[in-house]
Coordinates of C-alpha atoms and ligand atoms in Angstrom, one line a residue:
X95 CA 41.4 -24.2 14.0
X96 CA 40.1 -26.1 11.1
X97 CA 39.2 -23.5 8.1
X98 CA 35.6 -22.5 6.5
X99 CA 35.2 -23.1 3.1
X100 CA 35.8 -20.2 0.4
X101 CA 32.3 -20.3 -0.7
X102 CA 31.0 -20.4 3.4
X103 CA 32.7 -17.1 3.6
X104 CA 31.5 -16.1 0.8
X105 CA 28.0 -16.5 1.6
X106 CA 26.2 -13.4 2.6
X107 CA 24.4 -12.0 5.6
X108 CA 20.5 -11.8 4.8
X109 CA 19.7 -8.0 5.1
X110 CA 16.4 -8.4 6.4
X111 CA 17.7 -10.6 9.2
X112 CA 20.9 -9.2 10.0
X113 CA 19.8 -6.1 12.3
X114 CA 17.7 -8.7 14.4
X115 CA 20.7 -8.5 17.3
X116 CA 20.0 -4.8 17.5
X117 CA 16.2 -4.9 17.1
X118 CA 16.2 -7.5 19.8
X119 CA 18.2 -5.1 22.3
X120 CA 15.8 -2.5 21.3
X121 CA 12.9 -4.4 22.8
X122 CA 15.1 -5.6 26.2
X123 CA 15.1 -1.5 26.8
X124 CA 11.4 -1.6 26.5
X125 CA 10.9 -0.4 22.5
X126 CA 8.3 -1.2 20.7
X127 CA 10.0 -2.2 17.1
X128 CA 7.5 -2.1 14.5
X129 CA 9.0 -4.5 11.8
X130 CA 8.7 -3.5 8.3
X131 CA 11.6 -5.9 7.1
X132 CA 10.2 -9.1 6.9
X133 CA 7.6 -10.1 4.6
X134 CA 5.6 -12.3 7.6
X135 CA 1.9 -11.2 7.1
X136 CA -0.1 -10.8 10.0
X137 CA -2.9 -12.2 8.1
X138 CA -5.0 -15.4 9.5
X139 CA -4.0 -18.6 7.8
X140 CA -7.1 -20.0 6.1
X141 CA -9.6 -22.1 8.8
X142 CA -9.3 -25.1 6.3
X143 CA -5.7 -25.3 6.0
X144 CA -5.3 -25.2 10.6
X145 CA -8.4 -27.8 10.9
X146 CA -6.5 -30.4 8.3
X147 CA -3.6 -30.5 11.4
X148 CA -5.9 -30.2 14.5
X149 CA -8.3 -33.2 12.6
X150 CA -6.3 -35.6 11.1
X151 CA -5.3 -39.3 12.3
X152 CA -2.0 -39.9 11.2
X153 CA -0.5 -42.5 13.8
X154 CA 2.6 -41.8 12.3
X155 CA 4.2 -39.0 10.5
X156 CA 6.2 -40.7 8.4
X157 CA 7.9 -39.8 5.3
X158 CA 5.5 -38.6 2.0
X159 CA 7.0 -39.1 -1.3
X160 CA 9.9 -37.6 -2.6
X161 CA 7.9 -35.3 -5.2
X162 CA 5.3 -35.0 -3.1
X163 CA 2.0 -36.7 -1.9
X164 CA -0.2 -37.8 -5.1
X165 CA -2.9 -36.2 -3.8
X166 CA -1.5 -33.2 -3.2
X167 CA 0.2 -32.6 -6.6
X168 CA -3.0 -33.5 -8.4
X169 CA -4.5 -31.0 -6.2
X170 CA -1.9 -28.3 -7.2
X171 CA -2.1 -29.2 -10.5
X172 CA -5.9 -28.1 -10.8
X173 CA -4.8 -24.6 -9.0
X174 CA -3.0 -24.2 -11.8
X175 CA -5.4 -25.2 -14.2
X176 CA -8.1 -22.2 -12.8
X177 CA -5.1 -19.9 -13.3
X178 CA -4.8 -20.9 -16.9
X179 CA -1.3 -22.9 -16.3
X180 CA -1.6 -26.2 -18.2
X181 CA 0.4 -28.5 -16.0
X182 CA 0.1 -31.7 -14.9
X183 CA 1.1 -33.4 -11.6
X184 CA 4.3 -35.1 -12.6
X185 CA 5.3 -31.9 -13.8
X186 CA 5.5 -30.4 -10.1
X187 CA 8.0 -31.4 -7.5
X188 CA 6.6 -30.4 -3.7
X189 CA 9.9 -28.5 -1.8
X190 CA 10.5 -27.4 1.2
X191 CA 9.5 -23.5 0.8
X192 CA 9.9 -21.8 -2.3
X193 CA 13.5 -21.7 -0.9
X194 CA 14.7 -25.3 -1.8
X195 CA 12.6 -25.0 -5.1
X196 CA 15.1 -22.0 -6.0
X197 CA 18.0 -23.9 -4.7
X198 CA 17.1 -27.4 -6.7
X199 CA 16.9 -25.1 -9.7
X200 CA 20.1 -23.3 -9.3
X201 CA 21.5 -27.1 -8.7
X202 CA 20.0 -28.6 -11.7
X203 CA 20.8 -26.3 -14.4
X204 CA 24.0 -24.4 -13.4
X205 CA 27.5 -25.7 -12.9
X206 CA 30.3 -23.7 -11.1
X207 CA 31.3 -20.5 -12.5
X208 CA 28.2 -20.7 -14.9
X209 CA 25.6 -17.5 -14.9
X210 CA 22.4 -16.1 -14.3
X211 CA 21.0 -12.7 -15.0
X212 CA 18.4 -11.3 -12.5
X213 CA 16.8 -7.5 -12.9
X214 CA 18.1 -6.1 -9.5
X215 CA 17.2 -5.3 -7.2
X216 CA 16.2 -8.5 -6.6
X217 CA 15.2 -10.8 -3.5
X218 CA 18.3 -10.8 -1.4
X219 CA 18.1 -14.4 -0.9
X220 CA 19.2 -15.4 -4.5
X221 CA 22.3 -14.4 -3.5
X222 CA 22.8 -17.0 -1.1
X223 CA 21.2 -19.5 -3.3
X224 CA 23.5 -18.5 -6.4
X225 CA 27.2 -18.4 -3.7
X226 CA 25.8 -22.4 -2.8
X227 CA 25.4 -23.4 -5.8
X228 CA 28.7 -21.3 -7.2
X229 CA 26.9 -19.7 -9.8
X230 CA 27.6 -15.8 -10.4
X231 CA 24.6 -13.4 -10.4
X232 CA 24.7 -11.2 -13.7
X233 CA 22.4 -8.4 -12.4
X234 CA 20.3 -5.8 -15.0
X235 CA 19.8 -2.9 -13.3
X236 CA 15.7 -1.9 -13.8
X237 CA 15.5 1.7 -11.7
X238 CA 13.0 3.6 -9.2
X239 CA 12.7 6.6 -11.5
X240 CA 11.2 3.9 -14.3
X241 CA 8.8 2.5 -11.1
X242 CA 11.2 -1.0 -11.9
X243 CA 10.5 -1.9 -14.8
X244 CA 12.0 -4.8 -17.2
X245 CA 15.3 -3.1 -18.7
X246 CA 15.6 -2.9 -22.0
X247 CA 16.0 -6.0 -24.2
X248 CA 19.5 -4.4 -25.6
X249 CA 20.9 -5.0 -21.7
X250 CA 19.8 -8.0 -21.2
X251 CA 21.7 -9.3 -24.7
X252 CA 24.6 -7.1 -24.0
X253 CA 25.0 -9.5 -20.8
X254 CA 24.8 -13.2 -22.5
X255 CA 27.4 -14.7 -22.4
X256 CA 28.9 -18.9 -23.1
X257 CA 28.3 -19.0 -19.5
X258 CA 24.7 -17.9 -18.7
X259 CA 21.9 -20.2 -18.2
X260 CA 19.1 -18.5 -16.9
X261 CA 17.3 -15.5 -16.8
X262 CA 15.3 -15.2 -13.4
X263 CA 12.6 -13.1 -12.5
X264 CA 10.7 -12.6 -9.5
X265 CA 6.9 -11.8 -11.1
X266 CA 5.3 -9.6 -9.1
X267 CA 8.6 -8.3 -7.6
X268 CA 9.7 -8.7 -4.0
X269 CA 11.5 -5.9 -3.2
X270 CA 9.9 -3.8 -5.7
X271 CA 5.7 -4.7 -6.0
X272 CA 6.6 -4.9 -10.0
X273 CA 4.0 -6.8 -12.1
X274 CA 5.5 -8.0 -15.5
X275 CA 3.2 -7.3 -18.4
X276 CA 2.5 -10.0 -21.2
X277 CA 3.9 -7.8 -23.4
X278 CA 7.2 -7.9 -21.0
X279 CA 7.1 -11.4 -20.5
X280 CA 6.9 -12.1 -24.4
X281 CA 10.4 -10.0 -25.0
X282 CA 11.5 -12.6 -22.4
X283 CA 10.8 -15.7 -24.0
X284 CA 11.7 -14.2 -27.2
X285 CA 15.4 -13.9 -25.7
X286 CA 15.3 -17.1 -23.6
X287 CA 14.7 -19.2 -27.0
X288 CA 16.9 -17.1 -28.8
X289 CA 19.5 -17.7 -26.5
X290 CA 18.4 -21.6 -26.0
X291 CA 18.4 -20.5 -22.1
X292 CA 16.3 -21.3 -18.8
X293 CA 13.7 -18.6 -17.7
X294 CA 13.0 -19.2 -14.2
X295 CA 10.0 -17.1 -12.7
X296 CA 9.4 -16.5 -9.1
X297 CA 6.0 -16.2 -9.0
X298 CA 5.4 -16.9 -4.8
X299 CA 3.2 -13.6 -4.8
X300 CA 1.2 -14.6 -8.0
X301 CA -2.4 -13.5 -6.6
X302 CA -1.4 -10.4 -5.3
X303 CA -1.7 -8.1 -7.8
X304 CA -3.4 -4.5 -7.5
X305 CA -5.7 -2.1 -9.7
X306 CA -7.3 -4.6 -12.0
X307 CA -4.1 -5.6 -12.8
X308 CA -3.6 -9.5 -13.9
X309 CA -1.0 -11.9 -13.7
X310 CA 0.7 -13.5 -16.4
X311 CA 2.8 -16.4 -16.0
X312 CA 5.6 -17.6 -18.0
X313 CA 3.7 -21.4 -18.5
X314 CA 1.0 -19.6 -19.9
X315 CA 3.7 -18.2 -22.7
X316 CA 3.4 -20.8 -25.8
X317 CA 6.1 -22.9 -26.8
X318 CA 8.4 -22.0 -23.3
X319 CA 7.8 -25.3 -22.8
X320 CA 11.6 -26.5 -22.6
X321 CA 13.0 -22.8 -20.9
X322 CA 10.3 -22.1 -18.5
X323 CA 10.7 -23.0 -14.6
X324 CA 8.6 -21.9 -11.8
X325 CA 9.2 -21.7 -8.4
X326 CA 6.3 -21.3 -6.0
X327 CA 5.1 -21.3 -2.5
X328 CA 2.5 -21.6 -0.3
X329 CA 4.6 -19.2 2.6
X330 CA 2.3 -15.7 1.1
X331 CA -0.7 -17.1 -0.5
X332 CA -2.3 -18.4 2.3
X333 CA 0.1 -16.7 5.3
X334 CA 1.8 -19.9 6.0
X335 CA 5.3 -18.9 6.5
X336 CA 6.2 -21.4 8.7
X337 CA 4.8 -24.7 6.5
X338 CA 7.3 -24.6 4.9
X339 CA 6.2 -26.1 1.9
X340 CA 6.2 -25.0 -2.0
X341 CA 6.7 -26.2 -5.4
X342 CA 9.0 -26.3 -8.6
X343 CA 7.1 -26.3 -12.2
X344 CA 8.5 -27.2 -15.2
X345 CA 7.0 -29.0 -18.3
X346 CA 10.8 -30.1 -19.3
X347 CA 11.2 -33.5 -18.2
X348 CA 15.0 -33.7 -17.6
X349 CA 14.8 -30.5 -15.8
X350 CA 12.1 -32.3 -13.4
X351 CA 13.7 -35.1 -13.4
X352 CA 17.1 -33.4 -12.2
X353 CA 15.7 -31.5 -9.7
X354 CA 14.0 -34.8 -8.3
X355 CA 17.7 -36.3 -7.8
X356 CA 18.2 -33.0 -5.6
X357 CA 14.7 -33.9 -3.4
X358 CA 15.7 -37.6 -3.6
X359 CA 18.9 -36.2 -1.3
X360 CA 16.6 -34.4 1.1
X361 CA 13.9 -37.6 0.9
X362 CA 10.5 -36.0 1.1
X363 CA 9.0 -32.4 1.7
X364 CA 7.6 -32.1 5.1
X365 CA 4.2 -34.4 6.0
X366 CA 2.2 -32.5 8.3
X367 CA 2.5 -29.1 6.1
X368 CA 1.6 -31.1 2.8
X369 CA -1.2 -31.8 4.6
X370 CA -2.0 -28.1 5.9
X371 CA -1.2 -27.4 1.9
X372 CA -3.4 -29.6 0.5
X373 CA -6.3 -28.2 2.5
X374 CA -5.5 -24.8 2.0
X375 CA -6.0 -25.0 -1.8
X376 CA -9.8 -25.2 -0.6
X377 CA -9.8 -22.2 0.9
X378 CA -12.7 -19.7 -0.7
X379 CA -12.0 -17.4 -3.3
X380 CA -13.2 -14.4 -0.9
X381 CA -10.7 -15.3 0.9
X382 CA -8.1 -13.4 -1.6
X383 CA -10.7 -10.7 -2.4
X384 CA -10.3 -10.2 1.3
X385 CA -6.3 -10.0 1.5
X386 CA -6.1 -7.8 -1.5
X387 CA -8.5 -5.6 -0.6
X388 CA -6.6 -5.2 2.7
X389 CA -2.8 -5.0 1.2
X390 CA -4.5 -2.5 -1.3
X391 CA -5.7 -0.4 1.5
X392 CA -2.0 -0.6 3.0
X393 CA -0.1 -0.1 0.0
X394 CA -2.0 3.1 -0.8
X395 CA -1.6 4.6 2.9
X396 CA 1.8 3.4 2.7
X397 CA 3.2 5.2 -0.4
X398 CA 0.6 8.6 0.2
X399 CA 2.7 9.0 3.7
X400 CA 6.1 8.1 2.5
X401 CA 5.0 11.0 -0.5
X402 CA 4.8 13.6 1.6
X403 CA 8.1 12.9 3.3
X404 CA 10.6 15.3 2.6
X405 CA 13.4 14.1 0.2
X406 CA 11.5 10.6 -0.2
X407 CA 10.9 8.5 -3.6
X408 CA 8.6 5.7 -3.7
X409 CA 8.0 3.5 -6.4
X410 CA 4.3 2.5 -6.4
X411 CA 4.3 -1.5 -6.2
X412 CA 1.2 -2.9 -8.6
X413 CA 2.0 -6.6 -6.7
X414 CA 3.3 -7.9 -3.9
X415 CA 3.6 -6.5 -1.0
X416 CA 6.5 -4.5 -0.9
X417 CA 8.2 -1.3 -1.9
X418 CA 11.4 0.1 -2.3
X419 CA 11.9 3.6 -0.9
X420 CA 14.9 6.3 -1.7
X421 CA 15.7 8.0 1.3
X422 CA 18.1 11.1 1.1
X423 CA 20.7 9.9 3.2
X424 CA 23.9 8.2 1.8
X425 CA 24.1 5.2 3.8
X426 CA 20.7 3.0 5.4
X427 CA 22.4 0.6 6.7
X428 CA 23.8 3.0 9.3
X429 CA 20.3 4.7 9.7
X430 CA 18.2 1.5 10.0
X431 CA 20.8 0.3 12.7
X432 CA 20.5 3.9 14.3
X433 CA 16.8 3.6 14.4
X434 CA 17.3 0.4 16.6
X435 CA 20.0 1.6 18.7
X436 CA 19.2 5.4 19.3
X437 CA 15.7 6.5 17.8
X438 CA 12.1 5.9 19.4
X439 CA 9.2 8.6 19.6
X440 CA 7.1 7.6 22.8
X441 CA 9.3 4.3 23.0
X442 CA 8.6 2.9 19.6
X443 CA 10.9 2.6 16.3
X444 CA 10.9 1.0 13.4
X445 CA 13.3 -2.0 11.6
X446 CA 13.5 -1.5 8.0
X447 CA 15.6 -3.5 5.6
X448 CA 18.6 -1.5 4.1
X449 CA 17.9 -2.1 0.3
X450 CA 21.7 -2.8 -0.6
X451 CA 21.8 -6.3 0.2
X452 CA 18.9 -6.7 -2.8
X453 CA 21.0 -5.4 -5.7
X454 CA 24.6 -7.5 -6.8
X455 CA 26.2 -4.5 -8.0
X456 CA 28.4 -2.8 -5.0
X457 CA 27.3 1.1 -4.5
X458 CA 23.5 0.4 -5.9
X459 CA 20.5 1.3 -3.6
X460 CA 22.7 2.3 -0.5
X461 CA 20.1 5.0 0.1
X462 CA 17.1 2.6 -0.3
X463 CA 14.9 0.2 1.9
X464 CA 12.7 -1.8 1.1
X465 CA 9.6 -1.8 3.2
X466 CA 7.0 -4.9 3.6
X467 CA 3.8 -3.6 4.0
X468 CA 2.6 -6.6 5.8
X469 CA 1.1 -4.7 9.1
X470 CA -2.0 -2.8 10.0
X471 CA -2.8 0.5 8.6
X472 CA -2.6 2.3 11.9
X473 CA 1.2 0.5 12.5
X474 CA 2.3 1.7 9.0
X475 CA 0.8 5.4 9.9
X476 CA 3.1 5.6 12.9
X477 CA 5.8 3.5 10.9
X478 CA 6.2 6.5 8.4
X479 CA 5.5 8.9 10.9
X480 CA 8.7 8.0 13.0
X481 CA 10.7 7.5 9.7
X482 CA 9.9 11.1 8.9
X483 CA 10.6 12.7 12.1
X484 CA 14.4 10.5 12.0
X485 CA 15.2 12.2 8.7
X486 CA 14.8 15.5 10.3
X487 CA 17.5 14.8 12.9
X488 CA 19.6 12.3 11.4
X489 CA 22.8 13.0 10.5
X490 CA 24.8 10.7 8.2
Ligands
PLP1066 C1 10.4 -13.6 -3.9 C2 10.5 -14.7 -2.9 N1 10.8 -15.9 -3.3 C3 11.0 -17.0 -2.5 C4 10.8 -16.8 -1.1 C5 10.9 -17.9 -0.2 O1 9.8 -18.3 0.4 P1 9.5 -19.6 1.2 O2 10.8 -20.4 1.2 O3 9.0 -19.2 2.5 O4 8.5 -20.3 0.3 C6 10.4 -15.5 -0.6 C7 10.2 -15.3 0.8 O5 10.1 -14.2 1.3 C8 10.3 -14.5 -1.6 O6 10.0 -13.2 -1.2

């Protein structure tokens, strides 16, 4: 048989997708699964965005620019303006989901072998991204007793090395609901210039931040003009997954102009979800007050239950919509996969996602999950409720 590639191999399994097999049996035998391990809300995609689709007159879909429609850029360049980012549209390449934005930056600053140091645990995916593009993951270990916050400056310099390029960040966190501080984000940029390396912020869940708690973004950081990248996405903001469509931001102009060699490869981000996009940047500002409210409501039922769950720790997120929960067993990827395959109270379980597969270093967060609090308060009730009544029969 003709061989796989090393790096093909080497790729790895996404663990919030890989129990799917099990989760899918589960509902053949009549289960109800509730899924906490994807982070698909079940909010309604704003009216404005839908209509665009249903009303426009396209007689043919045909390719939209490489970077993105004009219009559309401008469009996102104003966004960014009311968030107090100072960009302008030919500073913005329009991908394919925050995915391929992550993947065009890995491309266009990293050769084989070179580095990147991520806080873990981090969003599984940039794994995947880094094995594609060869590049090692240099992970800083930020912890649940410290709720996640940035590790000390010292660690980060301890891991510089001739090889590193970046520094990536994921602001607020998915898996952990982290929200940088400006303070944090200065010790960054401090290091990043020191260093004369690339800070790369994930910033897909930028308005989703809890308790009067703001956002601060690495473009708003003076003179990060050079090091700082964004990587963005429509997929959260406005529950629209499946457009596929987000953004890479950067005010250096060979980096953009890299990274649009990568999209010239692809040819253009998708048409019809540029246009969904477009319209969606319309959509009201109550709109968000809305959501919030709602993932506020969630988180705080959420991390009250898992409390008062024997054994559990719980970090409380302050963004985002996830958590990462210490259970007190020594392996979850056994016990999410036994939840499938052999757990239900009244013929319903739940799918969590074992929290291994989000940290790089082997033997870190084997007892965790994350959790995506992206369901109704009443599913996350019984969610909990079934995890805790599990615990008290599971045996590792
Ligand atoms: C932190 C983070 N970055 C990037 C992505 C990729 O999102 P998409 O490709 O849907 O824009 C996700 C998706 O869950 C995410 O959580």
């Amino acid at each position: 048989m003709p061989s796989i590639s090393t790096k093909g191999l080497a790729m790895p399994e996404s663990p919030i997708r890989k129990l799917v097999p099990y989760a899918e049996n589960a509902k053949k035998r009549g289960i109800n699964v509730i899924h906490l391990n994807i982070g698909q809300p079940d909010i309604k995609t704003p009216q404005v965005a839908l209509d665009a689709v249903k009303n426009n007159t396209l007689d043919v879909i045909a390719y939209s620019r490489t970077e993105g429609s004009e219009t559309y850029r401008e469009k996102i360049a104003a966004y960014y303006k009311k968030q107090n980012i100072n960009v302008t549209a030919q500073e913005i390449i329009v991908t394919t989901g925050g995915s391929e934005a992550l993947a065009f930056v890995m491309g266009s600053i990293a050769d084989a072998d070179d580095e990147i140091i991520i806080p873990e645990p981090f969003y599984a995916n940039y794994n995947g991204f880094a094995t594609a593009a060869g590049v090692h993951v240099v992970p800083v270990v930020s912890k649940i007793e410290n709720n996640f916050a940035l590790p000390p400056i010292e660690e980060f310099e301890k891991l510089i090395t001739s090889k590193t390029k970046a520094i990536l960040i994921c602001n607020p966190g998915n898996p952990t609901g982290y929200l940088y501080s400006k303070e944090e984000i200065k010790k960054l940029a401090a290091i990043v210039k020191k260093h004369n390396l690339f800070l790369i912020a994930d910033e897909v869940y930028r308005e989703f931040t809890y308790d009067g708690k703001e956002h601060y973004s690495i473009l708003q950081e003076e003179g990060l003009e050079e090091n700082a990248i964004i990587v963005d996405s429509v997929s959260k903001r406005y529950s629209m997954c499946g457009a596929r469509i987000g953004c890479l931001v950067s005010k250096n102009k060979e980096l953009v102009k890299t990274a649009l060699k990568f999209a010239q490869a692809r040819l253009s981000p998708p048409t019809y979800a540029q246009i969904a996009s477009e319209a969606a940047l319309d959509t009201p500002n109550s709109y968000f007050t809305d959501v919030i409210e709602e993932y506020v409501e969630r988180r705080n039922i959420l991390i009250t239950e898992l409390e008062q769950v024997n054994g559990v720790r719980v970090a409380k997120p302050q963004g985002a919509f996830y958590c990462i929960a210490e259970l007190p067993i020594k392996d979850a990827d056994k016990f999410a996969q036994w939840l499938l395959e052999d757990f239900n109270i009244d013929n319903e379980t739940v799918m969590v996602a074992p929290a291994a597969g989000f940290y790089a270093t082997k033997g870190l967060g084997k007892n965790q999950i994350r959790i995506a609090y992206v369901l109704d308060k009443e599913s996350l009730k019984r969610a909990v409720h079934i995890i805790k009544e599990a615990l008290a029969v599971y045996q590792d």
